[in-house]
Structure formats: structure tokens, C-alpha cells
Short mmCIF file of C-alpha atoms and ligand atoms in Angstrom, two decimals:
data_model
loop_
_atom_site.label_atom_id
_atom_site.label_comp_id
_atom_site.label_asym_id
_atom_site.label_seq_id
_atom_site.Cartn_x
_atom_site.Cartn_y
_atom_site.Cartn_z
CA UNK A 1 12.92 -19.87 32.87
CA UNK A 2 10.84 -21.82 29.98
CA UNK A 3 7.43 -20.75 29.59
CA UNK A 4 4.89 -23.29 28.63
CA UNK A 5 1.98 -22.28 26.03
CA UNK A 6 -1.51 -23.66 27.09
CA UNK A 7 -3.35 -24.24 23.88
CA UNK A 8 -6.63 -23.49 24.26
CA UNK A 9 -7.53 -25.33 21.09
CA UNK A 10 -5.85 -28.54 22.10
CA UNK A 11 -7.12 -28.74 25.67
CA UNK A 12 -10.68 -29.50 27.04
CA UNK A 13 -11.09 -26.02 28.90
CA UNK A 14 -12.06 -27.62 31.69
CA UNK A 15 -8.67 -29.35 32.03
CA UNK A 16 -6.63 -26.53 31.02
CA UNK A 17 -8.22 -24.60 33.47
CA UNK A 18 -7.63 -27.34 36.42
CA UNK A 19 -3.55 -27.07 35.27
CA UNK A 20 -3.95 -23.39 35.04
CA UNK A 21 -5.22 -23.28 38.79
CA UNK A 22 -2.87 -25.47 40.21
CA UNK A 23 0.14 -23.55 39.07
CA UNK A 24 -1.51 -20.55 40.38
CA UNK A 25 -2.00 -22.53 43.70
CA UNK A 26 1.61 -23.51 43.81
CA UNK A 27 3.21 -20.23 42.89
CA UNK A 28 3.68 -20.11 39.84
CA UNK A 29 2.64 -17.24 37.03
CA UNK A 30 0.40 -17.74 34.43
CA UNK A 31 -0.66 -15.27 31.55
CA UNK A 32 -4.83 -15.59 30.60
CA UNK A 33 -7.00 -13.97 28.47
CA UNK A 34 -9.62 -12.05 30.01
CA UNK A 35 -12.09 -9.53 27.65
CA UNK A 36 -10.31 -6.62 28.21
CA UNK A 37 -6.82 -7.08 27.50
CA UNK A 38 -4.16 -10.06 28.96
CA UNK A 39 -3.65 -10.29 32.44
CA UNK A 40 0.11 -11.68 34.04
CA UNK A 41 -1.48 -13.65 37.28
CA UNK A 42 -0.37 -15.06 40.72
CA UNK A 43 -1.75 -15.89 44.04
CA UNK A 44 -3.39 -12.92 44.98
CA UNK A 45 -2.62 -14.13 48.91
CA UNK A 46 0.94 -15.15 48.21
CA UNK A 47 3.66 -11.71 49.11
CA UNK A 48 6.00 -14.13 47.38
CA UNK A 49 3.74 -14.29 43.76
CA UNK A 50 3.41 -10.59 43.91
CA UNK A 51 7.35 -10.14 43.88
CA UNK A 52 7.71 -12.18 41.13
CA UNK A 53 4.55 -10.07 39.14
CA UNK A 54 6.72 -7.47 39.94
CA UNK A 55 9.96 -8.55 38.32
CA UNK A 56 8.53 -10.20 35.63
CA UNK A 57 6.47 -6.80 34.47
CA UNK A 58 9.49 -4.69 35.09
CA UNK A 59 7.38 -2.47 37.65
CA UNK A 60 7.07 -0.13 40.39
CA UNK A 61 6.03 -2.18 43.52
CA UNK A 62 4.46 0.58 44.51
CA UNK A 63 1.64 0.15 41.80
CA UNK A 64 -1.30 -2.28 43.55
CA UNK A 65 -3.02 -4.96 42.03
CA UNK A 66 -6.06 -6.23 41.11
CA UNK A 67 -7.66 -8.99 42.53
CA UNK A 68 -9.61 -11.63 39.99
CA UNK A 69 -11.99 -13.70 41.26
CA UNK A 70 -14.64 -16.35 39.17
CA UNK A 71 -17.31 -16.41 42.15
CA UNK A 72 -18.76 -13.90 44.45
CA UNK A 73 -18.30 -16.00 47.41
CA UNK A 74 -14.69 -15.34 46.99
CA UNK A 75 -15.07 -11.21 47.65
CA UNK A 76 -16.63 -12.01 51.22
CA UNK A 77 -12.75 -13.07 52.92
CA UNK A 78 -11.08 -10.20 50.75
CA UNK A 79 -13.36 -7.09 52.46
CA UNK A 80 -14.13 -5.32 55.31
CA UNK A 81 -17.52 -3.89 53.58
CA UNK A 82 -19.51 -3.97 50.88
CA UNK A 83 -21.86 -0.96 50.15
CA UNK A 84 -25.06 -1.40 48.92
CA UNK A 85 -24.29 0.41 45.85
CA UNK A 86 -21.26 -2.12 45.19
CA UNK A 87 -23.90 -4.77 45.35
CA UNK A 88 -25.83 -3.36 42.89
CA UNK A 89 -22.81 -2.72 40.60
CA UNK A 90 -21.80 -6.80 40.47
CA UNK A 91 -25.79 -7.15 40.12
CA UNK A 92 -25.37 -4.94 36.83
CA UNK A 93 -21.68 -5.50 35.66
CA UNK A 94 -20.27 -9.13 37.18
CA UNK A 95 -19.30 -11.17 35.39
CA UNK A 96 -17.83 -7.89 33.12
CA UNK A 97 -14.75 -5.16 32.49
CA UNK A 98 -15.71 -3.87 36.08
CA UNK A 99 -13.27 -3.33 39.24
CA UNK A 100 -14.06 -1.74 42.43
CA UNK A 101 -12.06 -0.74 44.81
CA UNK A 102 -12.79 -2.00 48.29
CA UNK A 103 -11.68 -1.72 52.22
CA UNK A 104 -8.98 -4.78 52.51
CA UNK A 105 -8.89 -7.50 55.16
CA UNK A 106 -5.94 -8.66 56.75
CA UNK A 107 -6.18 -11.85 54.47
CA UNK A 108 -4.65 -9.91 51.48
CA UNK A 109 -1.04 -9.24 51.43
CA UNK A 110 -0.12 -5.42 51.65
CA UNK A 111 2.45 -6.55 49.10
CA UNK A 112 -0.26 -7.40 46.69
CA UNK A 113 -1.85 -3.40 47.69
CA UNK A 114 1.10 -1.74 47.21
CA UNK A 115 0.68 -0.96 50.97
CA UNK A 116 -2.19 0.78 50.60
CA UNK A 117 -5.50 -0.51 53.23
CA UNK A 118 -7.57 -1.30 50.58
CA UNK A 119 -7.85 -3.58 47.65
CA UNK A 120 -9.18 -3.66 43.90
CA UNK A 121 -11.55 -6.83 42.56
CA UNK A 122 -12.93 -7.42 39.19
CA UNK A 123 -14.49 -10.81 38.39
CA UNK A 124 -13.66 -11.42 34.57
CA UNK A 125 -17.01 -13.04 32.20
CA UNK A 126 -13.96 -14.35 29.48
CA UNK A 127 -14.85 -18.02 29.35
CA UNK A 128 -11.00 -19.33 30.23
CA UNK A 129 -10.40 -16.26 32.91
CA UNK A 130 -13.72 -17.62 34.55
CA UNK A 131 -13.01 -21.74 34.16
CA UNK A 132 -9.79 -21.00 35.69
CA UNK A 133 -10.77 -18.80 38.40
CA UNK A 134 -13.67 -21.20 39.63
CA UNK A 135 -11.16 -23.98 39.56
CA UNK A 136 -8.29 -21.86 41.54
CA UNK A 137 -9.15 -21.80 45.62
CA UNK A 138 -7.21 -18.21 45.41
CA UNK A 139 -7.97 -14.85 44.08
CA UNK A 140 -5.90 -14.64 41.38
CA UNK A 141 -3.86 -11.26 41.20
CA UNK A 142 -3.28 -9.69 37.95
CA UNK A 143 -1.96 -6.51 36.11
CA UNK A 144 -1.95 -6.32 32.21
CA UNK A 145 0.44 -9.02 30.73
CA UNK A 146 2.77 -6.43 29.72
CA UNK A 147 6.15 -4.89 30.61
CA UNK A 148 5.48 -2.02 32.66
CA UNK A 149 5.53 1.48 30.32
CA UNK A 150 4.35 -0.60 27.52
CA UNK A 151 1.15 -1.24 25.66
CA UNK A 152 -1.52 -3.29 27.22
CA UNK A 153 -1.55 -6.85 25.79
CA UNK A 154 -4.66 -7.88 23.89
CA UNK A 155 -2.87 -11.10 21.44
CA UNK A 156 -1.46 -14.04 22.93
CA UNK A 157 1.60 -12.96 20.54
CA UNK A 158 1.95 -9.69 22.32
CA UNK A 159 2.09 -11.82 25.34
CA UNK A 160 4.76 -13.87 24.16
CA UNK A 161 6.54 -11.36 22.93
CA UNK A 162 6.95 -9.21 26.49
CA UNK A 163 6.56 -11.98 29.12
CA UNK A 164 8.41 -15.19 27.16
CA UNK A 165 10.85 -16.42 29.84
CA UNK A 166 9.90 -14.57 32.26
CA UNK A 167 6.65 -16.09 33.47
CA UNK A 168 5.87 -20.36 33.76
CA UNK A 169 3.54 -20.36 31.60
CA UNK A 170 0.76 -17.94 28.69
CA UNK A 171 -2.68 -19.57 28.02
CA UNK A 172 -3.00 -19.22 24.26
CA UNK A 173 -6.24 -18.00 23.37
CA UNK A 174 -8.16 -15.38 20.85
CA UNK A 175 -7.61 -11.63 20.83
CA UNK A 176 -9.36 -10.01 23.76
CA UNK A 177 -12.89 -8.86 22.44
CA UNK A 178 -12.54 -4.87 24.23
CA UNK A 179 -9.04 -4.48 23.78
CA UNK A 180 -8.78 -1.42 26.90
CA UNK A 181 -8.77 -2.56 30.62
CA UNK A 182 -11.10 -2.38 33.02
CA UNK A 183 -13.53 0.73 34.46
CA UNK A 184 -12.06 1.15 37.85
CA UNK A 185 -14.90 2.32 40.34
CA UNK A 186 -14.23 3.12 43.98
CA UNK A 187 -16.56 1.89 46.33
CA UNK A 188 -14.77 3.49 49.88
CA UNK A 189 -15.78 6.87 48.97
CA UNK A 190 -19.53 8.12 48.97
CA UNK A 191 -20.48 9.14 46.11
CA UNK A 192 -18.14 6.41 44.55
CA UNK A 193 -15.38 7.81 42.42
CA UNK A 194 -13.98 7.17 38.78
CA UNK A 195 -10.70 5.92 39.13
CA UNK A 196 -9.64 4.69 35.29
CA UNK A 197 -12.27 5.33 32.61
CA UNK A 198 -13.00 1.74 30.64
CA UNK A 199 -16.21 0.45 28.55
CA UNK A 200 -18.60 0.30 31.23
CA UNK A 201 -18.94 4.40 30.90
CA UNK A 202 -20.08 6.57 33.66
CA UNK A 203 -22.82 7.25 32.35
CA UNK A 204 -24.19 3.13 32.59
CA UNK A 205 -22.98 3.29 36.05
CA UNK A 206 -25.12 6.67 37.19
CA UNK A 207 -27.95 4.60 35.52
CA UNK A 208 -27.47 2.13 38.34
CA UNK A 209 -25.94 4.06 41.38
CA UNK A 210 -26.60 7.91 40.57
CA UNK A 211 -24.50 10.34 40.78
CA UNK A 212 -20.35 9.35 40.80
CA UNK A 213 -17.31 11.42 41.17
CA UNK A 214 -14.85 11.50 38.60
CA UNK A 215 -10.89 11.52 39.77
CA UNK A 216 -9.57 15.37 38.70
CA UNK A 217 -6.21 13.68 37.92
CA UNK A 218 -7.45 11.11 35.14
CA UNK A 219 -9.67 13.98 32.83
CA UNK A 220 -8.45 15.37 29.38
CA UNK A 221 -7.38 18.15 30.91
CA UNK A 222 -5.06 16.92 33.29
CA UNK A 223 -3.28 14.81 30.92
CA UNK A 224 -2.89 17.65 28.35
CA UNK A 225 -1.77 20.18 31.41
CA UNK A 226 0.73 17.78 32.89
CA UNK A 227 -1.01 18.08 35.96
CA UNK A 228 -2.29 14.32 36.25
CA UNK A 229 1.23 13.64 38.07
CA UNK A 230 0.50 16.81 40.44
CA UNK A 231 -3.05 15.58 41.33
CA UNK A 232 -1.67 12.40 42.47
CA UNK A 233 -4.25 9.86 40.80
CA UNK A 234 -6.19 7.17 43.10
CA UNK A 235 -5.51 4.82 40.91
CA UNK A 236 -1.59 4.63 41.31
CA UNK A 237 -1.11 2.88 38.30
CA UNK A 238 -2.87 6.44 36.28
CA UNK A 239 0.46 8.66 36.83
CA UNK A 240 2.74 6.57 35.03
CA UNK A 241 3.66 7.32 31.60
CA UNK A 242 1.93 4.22 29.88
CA UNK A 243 0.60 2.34 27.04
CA UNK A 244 3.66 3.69 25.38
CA UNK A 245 5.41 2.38 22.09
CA UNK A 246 8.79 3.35 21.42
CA UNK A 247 8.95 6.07 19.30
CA UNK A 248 7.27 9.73 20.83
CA UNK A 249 3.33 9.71 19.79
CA UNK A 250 1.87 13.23 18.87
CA UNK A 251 -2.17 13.45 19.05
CA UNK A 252 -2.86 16.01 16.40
CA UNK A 253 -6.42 17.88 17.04
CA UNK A 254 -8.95 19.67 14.99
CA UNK A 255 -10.60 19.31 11.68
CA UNK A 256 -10.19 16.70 9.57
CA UNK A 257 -8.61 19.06 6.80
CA UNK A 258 -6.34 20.72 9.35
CA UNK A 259 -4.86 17.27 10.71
CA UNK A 260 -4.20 16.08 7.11
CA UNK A 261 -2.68 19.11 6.04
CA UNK A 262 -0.35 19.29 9.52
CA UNK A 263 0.55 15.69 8.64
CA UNK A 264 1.03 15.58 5.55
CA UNK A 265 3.49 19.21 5.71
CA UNK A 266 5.78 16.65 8.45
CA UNK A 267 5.48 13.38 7.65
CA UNK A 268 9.05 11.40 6.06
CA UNK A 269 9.44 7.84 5.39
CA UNK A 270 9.50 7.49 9.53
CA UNK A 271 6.73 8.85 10.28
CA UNK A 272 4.02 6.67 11.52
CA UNK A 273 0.87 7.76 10.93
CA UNK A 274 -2.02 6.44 13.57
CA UNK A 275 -5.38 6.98 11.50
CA UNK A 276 -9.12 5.14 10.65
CA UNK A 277 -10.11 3.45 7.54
CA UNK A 278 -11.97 6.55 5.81
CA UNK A 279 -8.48 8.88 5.86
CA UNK A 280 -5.98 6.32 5.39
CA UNK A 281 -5.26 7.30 1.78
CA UNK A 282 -5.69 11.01 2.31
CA UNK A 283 -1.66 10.85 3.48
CA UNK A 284 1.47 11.59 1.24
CA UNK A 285 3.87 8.74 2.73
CA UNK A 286 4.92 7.59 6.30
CA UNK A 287 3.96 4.15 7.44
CA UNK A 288 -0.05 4.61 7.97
CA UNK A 289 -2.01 2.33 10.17
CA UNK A 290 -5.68 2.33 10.76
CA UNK A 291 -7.32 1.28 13.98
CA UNK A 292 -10.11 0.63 12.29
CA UNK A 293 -13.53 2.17 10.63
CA UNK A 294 -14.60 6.10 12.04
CA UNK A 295 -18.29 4.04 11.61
CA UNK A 296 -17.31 1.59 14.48
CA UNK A 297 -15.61 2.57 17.26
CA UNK A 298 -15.61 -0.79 19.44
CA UNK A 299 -12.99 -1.47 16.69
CA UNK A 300 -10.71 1.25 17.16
CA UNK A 301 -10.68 0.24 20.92
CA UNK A 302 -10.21 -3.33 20.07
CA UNK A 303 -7.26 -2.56 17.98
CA UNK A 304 -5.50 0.53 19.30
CA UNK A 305 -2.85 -1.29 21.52
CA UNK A 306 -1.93 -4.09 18.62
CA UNK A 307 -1.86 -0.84 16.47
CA UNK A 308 0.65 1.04 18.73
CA UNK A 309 3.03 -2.22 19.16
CA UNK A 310 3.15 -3.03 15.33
CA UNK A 311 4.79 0.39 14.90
CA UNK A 312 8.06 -0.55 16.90
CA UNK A 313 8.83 -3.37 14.49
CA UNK A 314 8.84 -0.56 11.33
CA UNK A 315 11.24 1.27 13.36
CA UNK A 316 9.19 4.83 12.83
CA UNK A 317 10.97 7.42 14.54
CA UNK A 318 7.72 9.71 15.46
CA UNK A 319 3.73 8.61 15.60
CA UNK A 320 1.21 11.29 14.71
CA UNK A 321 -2.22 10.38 15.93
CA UNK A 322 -5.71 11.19 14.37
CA UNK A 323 -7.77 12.18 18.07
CA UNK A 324 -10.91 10.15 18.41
CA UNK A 325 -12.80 11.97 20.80
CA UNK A 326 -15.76 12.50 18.77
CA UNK A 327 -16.80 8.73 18.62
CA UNK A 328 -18.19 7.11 21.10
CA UNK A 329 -16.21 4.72 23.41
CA UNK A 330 -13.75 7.73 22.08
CA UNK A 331 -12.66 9.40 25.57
CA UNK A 332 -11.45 6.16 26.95
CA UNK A 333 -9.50 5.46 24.03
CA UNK A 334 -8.23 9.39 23.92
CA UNK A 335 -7.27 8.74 27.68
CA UNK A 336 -5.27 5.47 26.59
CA UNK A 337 -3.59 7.45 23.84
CA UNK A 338 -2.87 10.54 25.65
CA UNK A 339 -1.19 8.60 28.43
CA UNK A 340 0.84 7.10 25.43
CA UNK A 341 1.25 10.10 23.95
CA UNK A 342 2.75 11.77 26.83
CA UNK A 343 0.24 14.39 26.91
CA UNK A 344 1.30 15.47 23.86
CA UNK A 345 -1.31 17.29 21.77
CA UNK A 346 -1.36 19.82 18.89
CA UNK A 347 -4.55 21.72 18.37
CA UNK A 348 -4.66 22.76 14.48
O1 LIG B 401 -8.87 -4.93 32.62
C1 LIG B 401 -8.11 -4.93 33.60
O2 LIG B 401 -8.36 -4.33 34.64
C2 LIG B 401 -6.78 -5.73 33.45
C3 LIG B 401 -7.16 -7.22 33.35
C4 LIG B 401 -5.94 -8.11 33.34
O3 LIG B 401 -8.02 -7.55 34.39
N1 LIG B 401 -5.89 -5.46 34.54
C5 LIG B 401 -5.22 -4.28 34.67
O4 LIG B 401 -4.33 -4.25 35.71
O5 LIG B 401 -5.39 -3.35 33.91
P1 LIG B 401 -3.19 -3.12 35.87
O6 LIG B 401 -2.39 -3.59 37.03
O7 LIG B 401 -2.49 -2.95 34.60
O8 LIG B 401 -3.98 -1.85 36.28
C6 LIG B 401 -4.57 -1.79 37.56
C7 LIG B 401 -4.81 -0.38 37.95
C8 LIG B 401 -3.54 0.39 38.25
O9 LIG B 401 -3.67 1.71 37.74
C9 LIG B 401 -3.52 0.39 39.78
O10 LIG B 401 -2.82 1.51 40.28
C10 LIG B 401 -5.00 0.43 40.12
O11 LIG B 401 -5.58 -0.43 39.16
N2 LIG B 401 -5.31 -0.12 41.46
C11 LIG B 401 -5.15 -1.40 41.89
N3 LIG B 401 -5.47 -1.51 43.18
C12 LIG B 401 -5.87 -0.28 43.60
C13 LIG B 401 -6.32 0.27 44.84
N4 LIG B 401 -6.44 -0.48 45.95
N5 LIG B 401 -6.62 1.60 44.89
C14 LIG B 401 -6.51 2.36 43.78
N6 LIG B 401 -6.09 1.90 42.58
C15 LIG B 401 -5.76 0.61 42.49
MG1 LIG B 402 -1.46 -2.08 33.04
#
């Protein structure tokens, strides 16, 4: 199949949006940007669109989707319910890096749901996810634009590079501003429970809702313990290893001196070394990479996955990882990089 590149820059959005939506309308997949990473859509009502988002990604059909949506009109037909709480939520969060998790109507494909009876729906605020949304008279279903087991895509290159001939067509546009997906909240549980950690944090949402569960099978300590598999996460997607690069990634823990030294005492010339601005010349040799500056964590989030892809084209045989826990956004970006990593961590 040739895939067609939609230049944002050469196209009034407006009518790259209309072209967008009618492919959408007619079957067809299209990559968009959306501010938390890529997203590989397809009529979220079509069984026959979520096949295809299957094949193309290379994944488990098991694995639901989520349903994208520019206007809140378009949630009524997709739910059974919607708690008060939920309401409150899109009051705070919609447009936004939001999904909830809702009771399904018979109007959405159990294809789409991975047979489960209820559905996920997040409704984007990027500029080109929305125009093309509010021009598409679907919900537009959508995983990350990746190959399944790989890193989320947040460059219209990364896109390319995973999806190129295997989707009709990529909307080329900036790099996603967040860089990690979506908070996944669900709403068919009371209190509502934490299904995916993302950069609305729990603590923003207890601001609006109170109190929330958090899923056992998505903490620190499940993904360390191996145990996330054996808790069975809500969130299907959780128990697959994931946002993985090629080579194995160790997360080295502890003080700053301690990593360095444990480095340092392994690394060879294919070693790839995961780090932050401030340490990146504290190492002896190994291809270093910095996700950014310890002083600004949004960075490090924004550029983890692009970070974690560039090392498969030095051909690095083993990534140690700095752990970022202690900065802010820093246990949604541990829980990306411990899923990567395997659960592989070394205190020291
Ligand atoms: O930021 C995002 O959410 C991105 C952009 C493209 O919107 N999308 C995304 O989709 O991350 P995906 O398919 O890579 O991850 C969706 C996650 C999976 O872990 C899936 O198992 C879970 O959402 N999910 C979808 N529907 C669900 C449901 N009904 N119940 C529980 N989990 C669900
Ligand atoms: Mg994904």
C-alpha cells in the first residue's frame, strides 16, 4: 500500500482536515498528531477499520481501543451512562490528555472493545486531532501510531518509520507537545479507578472528583515484582511488555554517585547510556543520550520515547537508565520506562 503524507504546512487545516475525515469515513487509516503522542486512526464504528488497526500495529486484538471524538455531542450515542463525576472531569480536562472509560452501547463494535462491554473516549485539544475530528461524522478509533511492543510515536518521522506502507495515509505535523499518552480514568467503578498514569496526575483529578482508586497492577511495585501480569491490569493494553527499544533497558537506582560509579564499572562502546543534561559528561564511554535538563521535567517526558528509538539506529547492545522518580511528572515517566525496561531495576 502507498501512504500519502498530509502536509500540514502546505494545506489550509481546514481542508486537510475535510480529506482527513473523509478517508476516515470511507475506511481508510490515517496517522494524526494529537498532544500526547501519534495516534494510528479508523472508524471507531467500522469492525472492518479495527481489523486493519490491528494488522497494521502488529497487535493483540484483544487490546481495546480508544475512542476520539472533537465534540461532546458525539459521547451521548457511544454510552449507556455518564456519572456526574465524568461530567465534571470533561468540565476540567476536555479538550486534554484525558480518557475515561465508559459503559458501551450497542453502536460501538465489540471489535473496536476488544469484546469487553465497555468503551474508552478521550477528546484530543491538538489543533489538527480536533479540526479533523469535528469534520469526521465518526468517532475516530485510535491506539499510538506505533508497532505494537514498540515506543510510542511522538515525530511524524517515527510515524513514518513504523507505519509507512502499512496505513493510507500520516498527517505531517510538529512533535507532540507531552510526549506520554493519555491518563486513563475509569468512570464504571465508584470511586473511579486509575487505569494508566499520564500528565493529568491523580492528584489534579482528586482536586475535582475526590478520592480515586489506583489499579494495584499498574504501581512501581508491581512492575518491579513482575506481578503487573498476575494482577491482570484494567487497562489491557498495561500487561504487555511495551514502549520497548531493541536492545534490553536496565533502570539503575540510587544516588547519583552510586549510578555513575555502577555505570561507568559496565559500560563498553555498546552501551547506551539513558541520562539528563547535568550527568551527561560524568560517563567514561558508551553512546550517552540525555532526555533532557534534571531542572525541567516536561522535557524529559517530551523526549523519552524519541530518546529510546534513536538508540536502535547506534545498534547498542544494552541501555542503562538514570531513574527519574524524584522529578515531578517523574512516576509516569518511571512507569513508561519500567514497562520498557522489563521491570528491570538495580538498586545501588
Ligand atoms: O494518549 C493516548 O491515549 C493515545 C493517543 C493516540 O490518543 N492513545 C493510546 O492508545 O495510547 P493505546 O491503544 O496505545 O492505549 C490505549 C490503552 C490500552 O492500554 C488499552 O488496553 C486501554 O487503553 N483501553 C482501551 N479501552 C479500554 C477499556 N474499555 N477498558 C480498559 N482499558 C481500555
Ligand atoms: Mg500504545
Amino acid at each position: 500500500m502507498t501512504t500519502e503524507i498530509l502536509h500540514t504546512a502546505e494545506m489550509p487545516l481546514d481542508v486537510l482536515a475535510k480529506k482527513a475525515a473523509e478517508y476516515l469515513e470511507n475506511g481508510k487509516l490515517v496517522a494524526f498528531p494529537t498532544e500526547t503522542v501519534y495516534g494510528l486512526g479508523g472508524n471507531g464504528l467500522d469492525p472492518e477499520a479495527a481489523r486493519k488497526i490491528y494488522e497494521a500495529k502488529g497487535r493483540p486484538s484483544d487490546n481495546p481501543l480508544i475512542l476520539h471524538i472533537g465534540d461532546r455531542s458525539q459521547l451521548f450515542p457511544l454510552v449507556r451512562e455518564i456519572p456526574e463525576k465524568a461530567e465534571k472531569m470533561m468540565d476540567a480536562f476536555w479538550p486534554g490528555p484525558l480518557t475515561m472509560i465508559f459503559k458501551k452501547t450497542d453502536l460501538v463494535p465489540k471489535e473496536t472493545c476488544g469484546g469487553l462491554s465497555t468503551v474508552a473516549v478521550r477528546m484530543p485539544s491538538h489543533e489538527t486531532a480536533r479540526a479533523m475530528l469535528q469534520a469526521c461524522s465518526v468517532p475516530v478509533a485510535a491506539p499510538s501510531a506505533n508497532l505494537s511492543g514498540r515506543p510510542s510515536t511522538t515525530k511524524t518521522a517515527h510515524v513514518i518509520e513504523d507505519l509507512s506502507g502499512r496505513v493510507d495515509a500520516i498527517i505531517d505535523d510538529r512533535e507532540a507537545d507531552i510526549g506520554l499518552e493519555s491518563t486513563i480514568l475509569d468512570m464504571t467503578q465508584e470511586p473511579p479507578c486509575l487505569l494508566r498514569p499520564g500528565y493529568i496526575t491523580k492528584e489534579q483529578i482528586e482536586q475535582v472528583i475526590g478520592p480515586v482508586d489506583v489499579d494495584p497492577a499498574i504501581t512501581r511495585e508491581s512492575i518491579v515484582n513482575h506481578t503487573n501480569e498476575v494482577l491482570h491490569p484494567k487497562a489491557p493494553g498495561m500487561k504487555y511488555r511495551h514502549y520497548a527499544p531493541e536492545a534490553p533497558v536496565y533502570v539503575i537506582s540510587g544516588p547519583t554517585k552510586n549510578v555513575l560509579r555502577y555505570i561507568n564499572s559496565r559500560v563498553t562502546p555498546v552501551t547506551g547510556i539513558l541520562t539528563v543534561d547535568e550527568h551527561r559528561n560524568l560517563f567514561f564511554g558508551g553512546v550517552v543520550r540525555s532526555a533532557g535538563s534534571i531542572k525541567d521535567p516536561e522535557q524529559i517526558a517530551h523526549n523519552l520515547f524519541d530518546v529510546l528509538r534513536e538508540f536502535d539506529k547506534t545498534g547498542v547492545k544494552a541501555i542503562y537508565s538514570e531513574d527519574f522518580t524524584d522529578i515531578d511528572i517523574g512516576t509516569v515517566i518511571m512507569n513508561r520506562l519500567l514497562k520498557a525496561a522489563g521491570g528491570n531495576i538495580t538498586e545501588v
